[in-house]
Tab-separated table of N, CA and C in Angstrom:
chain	number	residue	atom	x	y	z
F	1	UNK	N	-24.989	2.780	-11.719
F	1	UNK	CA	-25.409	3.134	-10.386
F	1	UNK	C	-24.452	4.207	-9.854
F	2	UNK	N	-24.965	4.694	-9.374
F	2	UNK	CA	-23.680	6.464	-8.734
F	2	UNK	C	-23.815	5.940	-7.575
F	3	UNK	N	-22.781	6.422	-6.980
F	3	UNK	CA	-22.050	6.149	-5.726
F	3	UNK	C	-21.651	6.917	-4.590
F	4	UNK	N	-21.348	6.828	-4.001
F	4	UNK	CA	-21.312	7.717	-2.204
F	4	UNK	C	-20.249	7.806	-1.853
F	5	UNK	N	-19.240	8.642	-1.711
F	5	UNK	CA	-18.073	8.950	-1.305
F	5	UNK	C	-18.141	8.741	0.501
F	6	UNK	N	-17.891	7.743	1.467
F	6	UNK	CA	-17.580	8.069	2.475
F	6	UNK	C	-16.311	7.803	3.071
F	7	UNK	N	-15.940	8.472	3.758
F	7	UNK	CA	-14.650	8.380	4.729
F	7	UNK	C	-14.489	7.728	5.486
F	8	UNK	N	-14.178	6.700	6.427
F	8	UNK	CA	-14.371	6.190	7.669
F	8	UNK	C	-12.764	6.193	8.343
F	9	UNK	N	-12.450	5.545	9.707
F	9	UNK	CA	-11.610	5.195	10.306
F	9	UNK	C	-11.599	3.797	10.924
F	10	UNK	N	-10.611	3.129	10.725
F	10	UNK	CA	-11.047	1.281	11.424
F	10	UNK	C	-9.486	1.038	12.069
F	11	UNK	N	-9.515	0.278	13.078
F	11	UNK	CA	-8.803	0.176	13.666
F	11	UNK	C	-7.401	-0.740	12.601
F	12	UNK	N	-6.481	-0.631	13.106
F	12	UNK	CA	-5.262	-0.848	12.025
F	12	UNK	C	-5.151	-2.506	11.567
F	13	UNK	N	-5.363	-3.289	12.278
F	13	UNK	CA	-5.486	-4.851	12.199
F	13	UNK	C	-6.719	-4.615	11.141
F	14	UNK	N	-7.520	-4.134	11.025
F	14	UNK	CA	-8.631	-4.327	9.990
F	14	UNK	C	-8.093	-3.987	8.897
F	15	UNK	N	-7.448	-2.354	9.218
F	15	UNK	CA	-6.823	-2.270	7.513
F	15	UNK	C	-6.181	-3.196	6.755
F	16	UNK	N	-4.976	-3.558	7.592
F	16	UNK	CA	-3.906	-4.125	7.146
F	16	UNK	C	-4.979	-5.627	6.607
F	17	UNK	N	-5.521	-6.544	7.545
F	17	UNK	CA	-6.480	-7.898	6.677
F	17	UNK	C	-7.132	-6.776	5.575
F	18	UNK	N	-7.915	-6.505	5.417
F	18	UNK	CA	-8.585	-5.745	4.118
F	18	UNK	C	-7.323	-5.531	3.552
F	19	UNK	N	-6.181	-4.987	3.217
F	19	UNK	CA	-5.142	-4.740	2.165
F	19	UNK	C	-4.654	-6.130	1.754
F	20	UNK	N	-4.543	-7.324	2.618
F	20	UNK	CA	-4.228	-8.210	2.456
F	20	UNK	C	-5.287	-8.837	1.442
F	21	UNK	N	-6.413	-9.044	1.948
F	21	UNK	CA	-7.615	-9.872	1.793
F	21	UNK	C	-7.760	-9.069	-0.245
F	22	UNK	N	-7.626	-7.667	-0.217
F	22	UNK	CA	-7.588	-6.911	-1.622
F	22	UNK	C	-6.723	-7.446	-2.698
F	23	UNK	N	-5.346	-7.672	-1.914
F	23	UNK	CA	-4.303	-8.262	-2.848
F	23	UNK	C	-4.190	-9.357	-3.464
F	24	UNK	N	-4.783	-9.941	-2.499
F	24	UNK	CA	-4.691	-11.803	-3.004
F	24	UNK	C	-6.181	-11.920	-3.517
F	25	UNK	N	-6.875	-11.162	-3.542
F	25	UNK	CA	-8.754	-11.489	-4.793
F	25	UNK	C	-8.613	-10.736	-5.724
F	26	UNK	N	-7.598	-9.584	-5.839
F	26	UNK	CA	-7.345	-8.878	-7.056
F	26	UNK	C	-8.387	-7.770	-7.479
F	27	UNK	N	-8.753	-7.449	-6.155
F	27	UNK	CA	-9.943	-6.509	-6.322
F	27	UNK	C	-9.376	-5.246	-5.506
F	28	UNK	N	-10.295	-4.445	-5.652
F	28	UNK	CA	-9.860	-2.892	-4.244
F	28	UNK	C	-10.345	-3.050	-2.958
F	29	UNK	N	-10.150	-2.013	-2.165
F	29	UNK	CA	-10.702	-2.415	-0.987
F	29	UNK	C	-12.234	-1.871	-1.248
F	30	UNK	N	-11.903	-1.089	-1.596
F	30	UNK	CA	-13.923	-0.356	-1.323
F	30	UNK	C	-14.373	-1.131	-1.627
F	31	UNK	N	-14.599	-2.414	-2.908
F	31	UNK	CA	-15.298	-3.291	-3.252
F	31	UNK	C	-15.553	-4.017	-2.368
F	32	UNK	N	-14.487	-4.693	-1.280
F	32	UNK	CA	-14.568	-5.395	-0.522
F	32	UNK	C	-15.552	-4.786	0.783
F	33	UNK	N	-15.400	-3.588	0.549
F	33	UNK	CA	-15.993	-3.272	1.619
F	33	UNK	C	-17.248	-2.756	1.515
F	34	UNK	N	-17.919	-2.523	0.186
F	34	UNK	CA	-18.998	-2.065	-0.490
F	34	UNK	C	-20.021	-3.461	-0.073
F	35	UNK	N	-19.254	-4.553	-0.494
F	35	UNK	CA	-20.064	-6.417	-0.350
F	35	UNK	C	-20.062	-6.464	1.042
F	36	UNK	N	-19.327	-6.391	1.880
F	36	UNK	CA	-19.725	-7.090	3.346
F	36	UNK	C	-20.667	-5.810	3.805
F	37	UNK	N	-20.854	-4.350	3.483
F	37	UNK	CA	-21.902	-3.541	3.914
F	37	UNK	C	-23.356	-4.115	3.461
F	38	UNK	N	-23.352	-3.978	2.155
F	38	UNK	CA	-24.762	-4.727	1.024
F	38	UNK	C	-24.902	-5.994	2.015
F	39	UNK	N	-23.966	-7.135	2.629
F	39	UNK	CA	-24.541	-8.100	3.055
F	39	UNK	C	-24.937	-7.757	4.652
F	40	UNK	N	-24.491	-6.741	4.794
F	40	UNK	CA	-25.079	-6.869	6.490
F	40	UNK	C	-26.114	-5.592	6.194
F	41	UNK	N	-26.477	-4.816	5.597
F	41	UNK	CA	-27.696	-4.716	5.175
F	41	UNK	C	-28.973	-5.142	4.576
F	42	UNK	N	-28.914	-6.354	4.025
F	42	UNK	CA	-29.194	-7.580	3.384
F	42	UNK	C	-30.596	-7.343	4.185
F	43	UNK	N	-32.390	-7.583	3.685
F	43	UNK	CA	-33.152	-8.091	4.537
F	43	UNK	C	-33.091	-9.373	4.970
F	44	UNK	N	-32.419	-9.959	4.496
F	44	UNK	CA	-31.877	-11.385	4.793
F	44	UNK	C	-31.098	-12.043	6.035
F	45	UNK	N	-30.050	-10.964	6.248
F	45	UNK	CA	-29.024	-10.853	7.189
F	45	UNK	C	-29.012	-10.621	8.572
F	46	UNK	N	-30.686	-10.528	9.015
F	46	UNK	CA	-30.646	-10.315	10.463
F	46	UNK	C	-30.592	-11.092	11.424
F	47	UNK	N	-30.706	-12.548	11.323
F	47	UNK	CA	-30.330	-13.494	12.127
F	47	UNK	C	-28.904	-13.798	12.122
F	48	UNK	N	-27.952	-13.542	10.788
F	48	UNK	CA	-26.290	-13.270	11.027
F	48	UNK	C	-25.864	-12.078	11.355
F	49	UNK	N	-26.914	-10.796	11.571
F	49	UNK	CA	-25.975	-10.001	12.230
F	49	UNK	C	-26.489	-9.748	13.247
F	50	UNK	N	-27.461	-10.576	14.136
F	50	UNK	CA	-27.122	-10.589	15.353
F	50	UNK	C	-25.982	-11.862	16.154
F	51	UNK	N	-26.195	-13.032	15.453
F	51	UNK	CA	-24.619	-13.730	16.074
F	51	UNK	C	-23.692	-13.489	15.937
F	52	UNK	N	-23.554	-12.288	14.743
F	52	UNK	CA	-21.937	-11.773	14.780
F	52	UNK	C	-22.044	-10.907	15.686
F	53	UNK	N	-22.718	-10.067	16.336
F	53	UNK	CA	-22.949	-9.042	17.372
F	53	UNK	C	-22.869	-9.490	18.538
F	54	UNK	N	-23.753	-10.604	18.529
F	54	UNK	CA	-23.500	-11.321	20.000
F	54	UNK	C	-22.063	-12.079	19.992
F	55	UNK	N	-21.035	-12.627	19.294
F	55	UNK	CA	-20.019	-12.894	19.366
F	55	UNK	C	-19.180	-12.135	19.146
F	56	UNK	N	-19.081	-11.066	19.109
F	56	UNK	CA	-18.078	-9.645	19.055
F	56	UNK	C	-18.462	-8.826	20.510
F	57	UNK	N	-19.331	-9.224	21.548
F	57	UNK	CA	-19.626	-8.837	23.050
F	57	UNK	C	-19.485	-9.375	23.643
């Protein structure tokens, strides 16, 4: 599967858990961050990503 180079910016408490969260599963971050995108894109996922939405407001 080919892949998508993007850039982003996240606030520093996110980095730092994601570097953490990378180190101790022994994986990278993009992976980590490749899976929680795929799951909140998910057709599956729209009743959890609106309670995570409504509990992040």
């Amino acid at each position: 599967m080919s892949q998508y180079r993007l850039n982003l910016f996240i606030q520093h408490e996110h980095a730092k858990r994601l570097e953490e969260l990378a180190a101790k599963k022994g994986v990278s971050k993009s992976s980590i961050v490749a899976a929680a995108l795929a799951s909140w894109l998910s057709p599956d996922a729209g009743d959890q990503r609106e309670a995570a939405i409504a509990k992040r407001l």
